[in-house]
Coordinates of C-alpha atoms in Angstrom, one line a residue:
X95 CA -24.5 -17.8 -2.5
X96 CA -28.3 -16.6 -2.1
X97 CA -30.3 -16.3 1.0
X98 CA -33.5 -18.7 0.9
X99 CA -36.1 -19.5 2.8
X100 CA -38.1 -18.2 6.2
X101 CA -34.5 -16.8 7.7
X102 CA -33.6 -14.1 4.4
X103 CA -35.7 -11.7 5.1
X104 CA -34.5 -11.7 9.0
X105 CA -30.9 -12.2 8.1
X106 CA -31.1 -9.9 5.3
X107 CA -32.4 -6.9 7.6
X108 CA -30.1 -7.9 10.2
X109 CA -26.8 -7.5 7.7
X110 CA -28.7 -4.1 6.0
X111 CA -28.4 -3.0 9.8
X112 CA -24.8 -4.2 10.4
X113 CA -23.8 -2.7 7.2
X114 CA -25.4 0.4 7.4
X115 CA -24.0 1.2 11.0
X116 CA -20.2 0.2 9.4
X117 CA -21.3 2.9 6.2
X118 CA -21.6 5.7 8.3
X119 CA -18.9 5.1 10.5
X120 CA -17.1 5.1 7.3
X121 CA -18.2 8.1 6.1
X122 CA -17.9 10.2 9.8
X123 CA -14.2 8.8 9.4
X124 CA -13.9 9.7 5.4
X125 CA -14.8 13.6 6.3
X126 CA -12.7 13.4 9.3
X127 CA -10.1 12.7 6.7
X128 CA -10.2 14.6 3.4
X129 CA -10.5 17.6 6.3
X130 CA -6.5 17.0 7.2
X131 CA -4.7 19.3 5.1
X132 CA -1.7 17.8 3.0
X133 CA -3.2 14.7 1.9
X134 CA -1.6 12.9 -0.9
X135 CA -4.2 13.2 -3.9
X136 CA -4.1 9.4 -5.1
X137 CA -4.9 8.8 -1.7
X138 CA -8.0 10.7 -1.6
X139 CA -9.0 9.3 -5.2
X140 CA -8.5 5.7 -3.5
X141 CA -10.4 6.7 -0.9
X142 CA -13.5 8.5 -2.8
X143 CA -13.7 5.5 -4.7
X144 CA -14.1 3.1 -2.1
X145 CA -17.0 5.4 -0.3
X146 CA -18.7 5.2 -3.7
X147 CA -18.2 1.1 -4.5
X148 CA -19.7 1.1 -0.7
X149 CA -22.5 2.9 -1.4
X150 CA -23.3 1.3 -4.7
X151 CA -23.2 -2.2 -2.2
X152 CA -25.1 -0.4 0.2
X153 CA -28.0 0.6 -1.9
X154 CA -27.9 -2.8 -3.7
X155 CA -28.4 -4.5 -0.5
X156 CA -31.0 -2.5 0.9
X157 CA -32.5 -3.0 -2.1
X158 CA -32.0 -7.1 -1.7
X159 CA -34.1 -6.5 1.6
X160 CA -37.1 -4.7 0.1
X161 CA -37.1 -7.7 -2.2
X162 CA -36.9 -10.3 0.2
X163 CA -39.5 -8.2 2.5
X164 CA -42.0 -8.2 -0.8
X165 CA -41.3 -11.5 -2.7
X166 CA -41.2 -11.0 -6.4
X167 CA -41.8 -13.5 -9.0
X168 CA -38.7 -13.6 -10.6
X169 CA -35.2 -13.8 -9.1
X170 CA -34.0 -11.8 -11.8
X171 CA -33.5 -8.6 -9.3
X172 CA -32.2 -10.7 -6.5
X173 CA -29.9 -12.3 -8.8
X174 CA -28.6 -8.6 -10.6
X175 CA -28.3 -6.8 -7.0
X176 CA -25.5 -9.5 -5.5
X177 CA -23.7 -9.5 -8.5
X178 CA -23.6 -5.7 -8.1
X179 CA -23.0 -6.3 -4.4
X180 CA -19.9 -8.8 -5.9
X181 CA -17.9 -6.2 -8.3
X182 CA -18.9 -2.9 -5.6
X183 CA -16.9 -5.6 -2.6
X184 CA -14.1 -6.7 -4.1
X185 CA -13.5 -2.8 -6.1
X186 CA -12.4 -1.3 -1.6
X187 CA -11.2 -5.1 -1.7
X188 CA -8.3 -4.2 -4.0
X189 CA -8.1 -1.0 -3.1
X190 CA -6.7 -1.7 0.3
X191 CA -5.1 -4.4 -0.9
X192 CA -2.9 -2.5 -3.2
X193 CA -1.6 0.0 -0.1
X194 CA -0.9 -2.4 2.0
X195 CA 1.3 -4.1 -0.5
X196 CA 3.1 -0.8 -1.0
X197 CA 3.4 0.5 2.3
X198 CA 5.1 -3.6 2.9
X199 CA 7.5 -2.3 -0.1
X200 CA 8.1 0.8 1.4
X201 CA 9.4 -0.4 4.5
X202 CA 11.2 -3.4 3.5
X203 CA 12.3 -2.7 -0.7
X204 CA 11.3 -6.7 -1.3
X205 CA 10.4 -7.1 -4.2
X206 CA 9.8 -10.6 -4.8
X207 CA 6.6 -10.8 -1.8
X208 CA 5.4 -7.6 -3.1
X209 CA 5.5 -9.4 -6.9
X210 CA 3.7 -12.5 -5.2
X211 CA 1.3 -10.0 -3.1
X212 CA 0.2 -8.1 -6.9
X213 CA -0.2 -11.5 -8.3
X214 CA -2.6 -12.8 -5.4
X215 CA -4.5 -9.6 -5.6
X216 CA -5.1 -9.5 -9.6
X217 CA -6.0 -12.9 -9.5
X218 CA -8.5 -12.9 -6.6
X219 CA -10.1 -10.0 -8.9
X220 CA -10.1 -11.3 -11.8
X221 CA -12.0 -14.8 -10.5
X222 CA -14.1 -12.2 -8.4
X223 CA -15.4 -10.1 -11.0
X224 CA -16.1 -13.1 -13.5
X225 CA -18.5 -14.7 -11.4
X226 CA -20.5 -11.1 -10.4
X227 CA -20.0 -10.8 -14.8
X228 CA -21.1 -14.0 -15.0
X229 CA -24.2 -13.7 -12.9
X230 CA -24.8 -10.0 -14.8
X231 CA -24.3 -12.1 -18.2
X232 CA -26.7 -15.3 -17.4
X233 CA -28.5 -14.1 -14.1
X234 CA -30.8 -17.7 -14.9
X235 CA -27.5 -19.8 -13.5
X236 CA -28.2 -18.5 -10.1
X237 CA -25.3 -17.9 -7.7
X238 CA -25.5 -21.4 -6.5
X239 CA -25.2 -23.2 -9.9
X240 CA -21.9 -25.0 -10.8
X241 CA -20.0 -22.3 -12.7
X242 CA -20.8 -19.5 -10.3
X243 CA -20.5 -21.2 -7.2
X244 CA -17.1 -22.8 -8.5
X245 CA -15.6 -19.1 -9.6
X246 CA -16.9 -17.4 -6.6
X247 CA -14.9 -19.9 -4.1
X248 CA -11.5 -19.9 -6.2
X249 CA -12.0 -15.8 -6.0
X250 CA -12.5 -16.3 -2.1
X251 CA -9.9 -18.3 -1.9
X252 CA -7.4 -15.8 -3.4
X253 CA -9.1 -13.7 -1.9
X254 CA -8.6 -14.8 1.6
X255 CA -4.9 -16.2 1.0
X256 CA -4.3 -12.5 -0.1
X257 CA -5.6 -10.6 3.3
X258 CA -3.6 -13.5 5.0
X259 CA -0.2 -13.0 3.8
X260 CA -0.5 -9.2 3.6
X261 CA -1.4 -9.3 7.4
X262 CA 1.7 -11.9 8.5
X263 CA 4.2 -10.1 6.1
X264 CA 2.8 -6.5 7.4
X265 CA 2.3 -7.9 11.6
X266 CA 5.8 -9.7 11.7
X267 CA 7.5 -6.0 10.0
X268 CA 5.5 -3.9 11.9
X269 CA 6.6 -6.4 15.4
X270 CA 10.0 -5.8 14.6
X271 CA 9.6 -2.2 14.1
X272 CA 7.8 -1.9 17.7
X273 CA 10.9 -4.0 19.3
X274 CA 13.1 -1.2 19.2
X275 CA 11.0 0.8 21.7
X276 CA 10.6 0.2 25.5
X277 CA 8.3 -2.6 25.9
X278 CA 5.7 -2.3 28.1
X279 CA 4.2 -4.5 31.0
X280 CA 1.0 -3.6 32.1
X281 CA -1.9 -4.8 30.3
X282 CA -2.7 -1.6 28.6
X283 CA 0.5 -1.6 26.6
X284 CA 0.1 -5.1 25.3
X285 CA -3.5 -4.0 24.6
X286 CA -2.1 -1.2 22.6
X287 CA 0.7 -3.0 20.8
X288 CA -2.4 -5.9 19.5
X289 CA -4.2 -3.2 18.6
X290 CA -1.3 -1.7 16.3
X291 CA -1.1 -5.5 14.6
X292 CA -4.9 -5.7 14.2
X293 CA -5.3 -2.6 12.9
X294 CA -1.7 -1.7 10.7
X295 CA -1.2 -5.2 9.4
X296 CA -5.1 -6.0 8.2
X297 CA -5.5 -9.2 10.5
X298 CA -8.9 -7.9 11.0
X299 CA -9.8 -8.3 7.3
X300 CA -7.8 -11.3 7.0
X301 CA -10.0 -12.8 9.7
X302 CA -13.3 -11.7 8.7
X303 CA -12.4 -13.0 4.9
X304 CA -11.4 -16.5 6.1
X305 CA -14.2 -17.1 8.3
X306 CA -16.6 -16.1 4.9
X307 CA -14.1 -18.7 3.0
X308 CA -15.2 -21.5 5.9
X309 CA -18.6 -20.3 5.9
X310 CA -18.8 -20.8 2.0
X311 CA -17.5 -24.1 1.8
X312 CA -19.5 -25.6 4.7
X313 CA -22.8 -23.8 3.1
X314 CA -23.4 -21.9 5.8
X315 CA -26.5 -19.1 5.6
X316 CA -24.0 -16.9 7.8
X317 CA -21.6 -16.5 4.9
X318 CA -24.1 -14.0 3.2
X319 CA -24.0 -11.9 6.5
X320 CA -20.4 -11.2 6.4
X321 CA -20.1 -11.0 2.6
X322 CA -22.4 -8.3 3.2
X323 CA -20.1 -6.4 5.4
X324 CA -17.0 -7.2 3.7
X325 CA -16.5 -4.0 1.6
X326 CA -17.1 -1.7 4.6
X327 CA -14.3 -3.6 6.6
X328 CA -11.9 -3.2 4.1
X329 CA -12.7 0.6 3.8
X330 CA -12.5 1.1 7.4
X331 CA -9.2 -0.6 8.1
X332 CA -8.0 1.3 5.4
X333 CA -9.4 4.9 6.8
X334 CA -8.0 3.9 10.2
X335 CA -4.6 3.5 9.2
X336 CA -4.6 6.7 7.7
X337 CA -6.0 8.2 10.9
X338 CA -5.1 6.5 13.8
X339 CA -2.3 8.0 15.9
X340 CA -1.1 6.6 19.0
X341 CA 1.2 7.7 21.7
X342 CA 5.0 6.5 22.3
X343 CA 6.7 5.1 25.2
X344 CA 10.0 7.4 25.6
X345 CA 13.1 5.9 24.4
X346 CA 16.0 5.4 27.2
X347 CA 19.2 7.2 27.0
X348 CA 20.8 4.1 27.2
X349 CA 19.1 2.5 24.4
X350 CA 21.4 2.4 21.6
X351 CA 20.1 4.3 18.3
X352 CA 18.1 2.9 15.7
X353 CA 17.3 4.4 12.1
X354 CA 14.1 5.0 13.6
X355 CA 11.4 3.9 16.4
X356 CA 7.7 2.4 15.8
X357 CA 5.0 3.9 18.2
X358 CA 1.4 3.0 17.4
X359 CA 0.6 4.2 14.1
X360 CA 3.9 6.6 14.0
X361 CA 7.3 6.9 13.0
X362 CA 9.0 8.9 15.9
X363 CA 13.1 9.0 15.9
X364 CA 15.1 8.6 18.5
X365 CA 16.2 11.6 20.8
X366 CA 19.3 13.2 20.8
X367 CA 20.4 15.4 23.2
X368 CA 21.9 19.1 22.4
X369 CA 25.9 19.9 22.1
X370 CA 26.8 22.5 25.1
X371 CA 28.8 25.3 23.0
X372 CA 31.6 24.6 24.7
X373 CA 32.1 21.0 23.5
X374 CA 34.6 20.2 21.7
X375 CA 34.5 19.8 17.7
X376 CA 35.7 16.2 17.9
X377 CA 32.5 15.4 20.5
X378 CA 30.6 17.4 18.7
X379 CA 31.4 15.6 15.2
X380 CA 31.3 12.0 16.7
X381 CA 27.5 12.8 19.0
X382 CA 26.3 14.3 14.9
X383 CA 27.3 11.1 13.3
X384 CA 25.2 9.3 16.0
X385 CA 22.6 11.0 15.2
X386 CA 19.8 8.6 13.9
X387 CA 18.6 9.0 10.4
X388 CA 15.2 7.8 8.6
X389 CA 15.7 6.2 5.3
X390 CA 15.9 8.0 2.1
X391 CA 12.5 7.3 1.1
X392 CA 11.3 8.7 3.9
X393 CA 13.0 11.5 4.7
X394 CA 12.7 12.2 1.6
X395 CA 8.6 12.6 1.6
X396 CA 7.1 16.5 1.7
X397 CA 4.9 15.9 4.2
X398 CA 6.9 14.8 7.4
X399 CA 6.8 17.0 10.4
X400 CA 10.6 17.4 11.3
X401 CA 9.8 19.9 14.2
X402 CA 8.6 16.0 16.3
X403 CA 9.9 14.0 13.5
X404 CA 6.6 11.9 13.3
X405 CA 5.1 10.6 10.1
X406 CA 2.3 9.2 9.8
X407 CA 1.4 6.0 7.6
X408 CA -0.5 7.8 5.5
X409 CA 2.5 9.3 4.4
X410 CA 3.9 5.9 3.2
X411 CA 0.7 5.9 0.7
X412 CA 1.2 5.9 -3.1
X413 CA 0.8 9.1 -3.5
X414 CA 3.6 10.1 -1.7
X415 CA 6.0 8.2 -2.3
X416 CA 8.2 9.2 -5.2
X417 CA 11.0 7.0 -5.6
X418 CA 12.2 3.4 -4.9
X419 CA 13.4 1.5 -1.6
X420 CA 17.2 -0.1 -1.4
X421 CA 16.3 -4.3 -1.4
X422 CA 18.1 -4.8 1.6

């Protein structure tokens, strides 16, 4: 949907600004990142490619500005510039899409959401990049002709359906996770804990994606504001997954083991205390089976710490995982 009338050129310069802020947050975040050492590979590639559909989208819509700043005749280059914007979007749309979806099979082995998830996310492309094709192919339509406008919503649709289910499915696993540590009262620990679920699941995508899908379909001008955004928020929830770290509260001695404790954006095990040398082998042998083990797949990953036993999400990505989870 394009931006007419007195407001563009204001709300055009006002989502350049926006976006361009977001951009280098990215890319302060996107060095901070390809300078930890260990990285998988495929998760740098995902990563370099979404910096460079962002900055195709960010160079398209500052160009959309200067046009709206210096009218043209034609809407030719107006028209060819969002459907750029389109493709560059939804290109970190899918990216992030696609690990999120694995790291949900990693931790639970179900195949039959993750099948559903890879469904959602080809199709929401697939409608996606028809109508930015479309608009390459037959830029006369206009992005709010019948065809376009049609294709564009069923994309945003699956689009936002796609961010909402990957942020319930990846919230309610990553709540369960958190509920085998202490939980905390005070306010800072609850602030912490929505800040894991905003932040790990995708609910801040997911929310940004259905407000554009309400802003489309009432015909709001605000839609074109957030669209404009939209690639940089998928990047950055993506790089902060990969980055964020955040303390754990101490497990109780009286808390009975788990396979493994949730803390922030960490996997931390439980803790076990040592055998005095002058325990007996039976103790000893019963306190070892106790001991609490992470699952195959993971402990099974090169790039855990087991000095502190914490692994990081990004060590979940795809290109670190080598092997399938048992469907429980």
């Amino acid at each position: 949907m394009a931006v007419t009338g007195a407001v563009a050129p204001i709300l055009l310069a006002a989502a350049s600004w926006v976006n361009v802020a977001l951009y280098t947050l990215e890319l302060v975040l996107c060095a901070h990142y390809f300078a930890r050492p260990s990285r998988p590979l495929i998760n740098k590639i995902g990563i370099g490619l979404m910096v460079l559909a962002d900055t195709v989208c960010t160079l398209a819509i500052c160009f959309e500005v200067g046009l709206a700043i210096v009218p043209a005749q034609e809407n030719f280059p107006f028209i060819i510039a969002l459907a750029i914007q389109i493709i560059a979007t939804y290109i970190s749309a899918v990216i992030m899409q696609l690990n999120f979806c694995h790291l949900f099979y990693v931790l639970t082995g179900n195949k039959v959401v993750c099948g559903a998830l890879m469904f959602l996310i080809f199709t929401h492309l697939g409608f996606s990049w028809a109508s930015g094709i479309l608009l390459l192919k037959l830029p006369k339509l206009g992005p709010g002709s019948g065809v376009a406008f049609t294709v564009n919503t069923v994309g945003a649709v699956a689009c936002a359906a796609t961010d909402l289910v990957v942020a319930i499915c990846l919230g309610y696993k990553f709540f369960r996770i958190m509920q085998v540590t202490i939980p905390g009262l005070g306010t800072r620990s609850l602030a912490k804990r929505i800040l894991i679920l905003s932040v790990g699941s995708g609910a801040i995508c997911a929310t940004n994606t259905l407000t554009m899908l309400i802003l489309l379909l009432e015909g709001s001008f605000v839609f074109h504001f957030l669209a404009t955004i939209q690639g940089r928020v998928y990047t950055l929830s993506l790089l902060a997954n990969f980055l964020l770290i955040l303390p754990g509260q101490p497990r109780s001695v009286t808390t009975p083991s788990q396979s493994f404790g949730f803390s922030g954006l960490v996997f931390q095990p439980t803790t076990v205390p040592q055998i005095s040398r002058s325990s007996s082998g039976r103790n000893a042998s019963k306190l070892t089976t106790e001991r609490p083990q992470f699952p195959a797949s993971i402990s099974s990953l090169p790039s855990i710490d087991h000095h502190d036993g914490a692994l990081h999400l990004d060590d979940l990505g795809l290109g670190s995982f080598r092997g399938g989870v048992a469907s429980k």
